């Protein structure tokens, strides 16, 4: 039997999952965009749009990297996300496996030393450490509420970032979308060079762990375990209902109409993520702190 989790700890774990996932997603996006930013200035503005930041009239590629990767005063930056995850983890060390805490602590202390190296070294390090963090959480933590809140935060952040990416780069190079989503190799093994399947893969694939449907199913599973529904009809939990409705709409969508309905669909997904986040905070986090993404 496990002890009930304090709302302060639950909220902190949920945001650790979101912070680390945001750092990972931002690192992937910047890594595939570095060379494009040098040749295509519009790419800089697209990245700001993906992250929900105010557009800048004129900005150089080095300035974008500096602001979104290294700048601790920019809440949406990688460094700020890792710092927030590490500071949050320090306050809940008693419920984390020691390897999980040490992973975040070491990551934070090594980050600043990598700023003098080419951006790829910094961004690759962040991606590898994010994968290590979630891998250690999966292999060293019991499948209790602590682990579930981390996974819940990661899943909702992943849906949010993927839908933002698709909304901004809908008419761009599909290869960039696959690389920024960490889906390039899995997609090629599954579909070869058939670019026409990219949208279906990123949104609907039930076996790819970074797809929108997979992440929504994972979030639903966490919510069902955190607050089992005892009603005989309908779904009482608002967060689970918001996620379930949009997930069912995706799974039963007509694939032939998917691209035509995409702008509307992405907007609905982002609204569902926001509604689920509010419902989760209202139900589980009585100790509310000023935790929110800039532009979210």
PDB file of C-alpha atoms in Angstrom, residues 97 99-100 131-143 147:
ATOM      1  CA  UNK A  97      15.447   7.600  -6.995  1.00  0.00           C
ATOM      2  CA  UNK A  99      20.011   8.195  -9.916  1.00  0.00           C
ATOM      3  CA  UNK A 100      17.180  10.395 -11.184  1.00  0.00           C
ATOM      4  CA  UNK A 131      16.572  10.428 -22.559  1.00  0.00           C
ATOM      5  CA  UNK A 132      18.723   9.295 -19.625  1.00  0.00           C
ATOM      6  CA  UNK A 133      16.475  11.073 -17.122  1.00  0.00           C
ATOM      7  CA  UNK A 134      13.280   9.458 -18.396  1.00  0.00           C
ATOM      8  CA  UNK A 135      15.022   6.114 -18.797  1.00  0.00           C
ATOM      9  CA  UNK A 136      16.230   6.205 -15.182  1.00  0.00           C
ATOM     10  CA  UNK A 137      12.769   7.209 -13.994  1.00  0.00           C
ATOM     11  CA  UNK A 138      11.305   4.233 -15.884  1.00  0.00           C
ATOM     12  CA  UNK A 139      13.846   1.729 -14.568  1.00  0.00           C
ATOM     13  CA  UNK A 140      14.395   2.903 -10.986  1.00  0.00           C
ATOM     14  CA  UNK A 141      11.040   4.231  -9.754  1.00  0.00           C
ATOM     15  CA  UNK A 142       8.045   2.202  -8.639  1.00  0.00           C
ATOM     16  CA  UNK A 143       4.931   2.520 -10.777  1.00  0.00           C
ATOM     17  CA  UNK A 147       6.218   8.129 -11.438  1.00  0.00           C
TER      18      UNK A 147
END
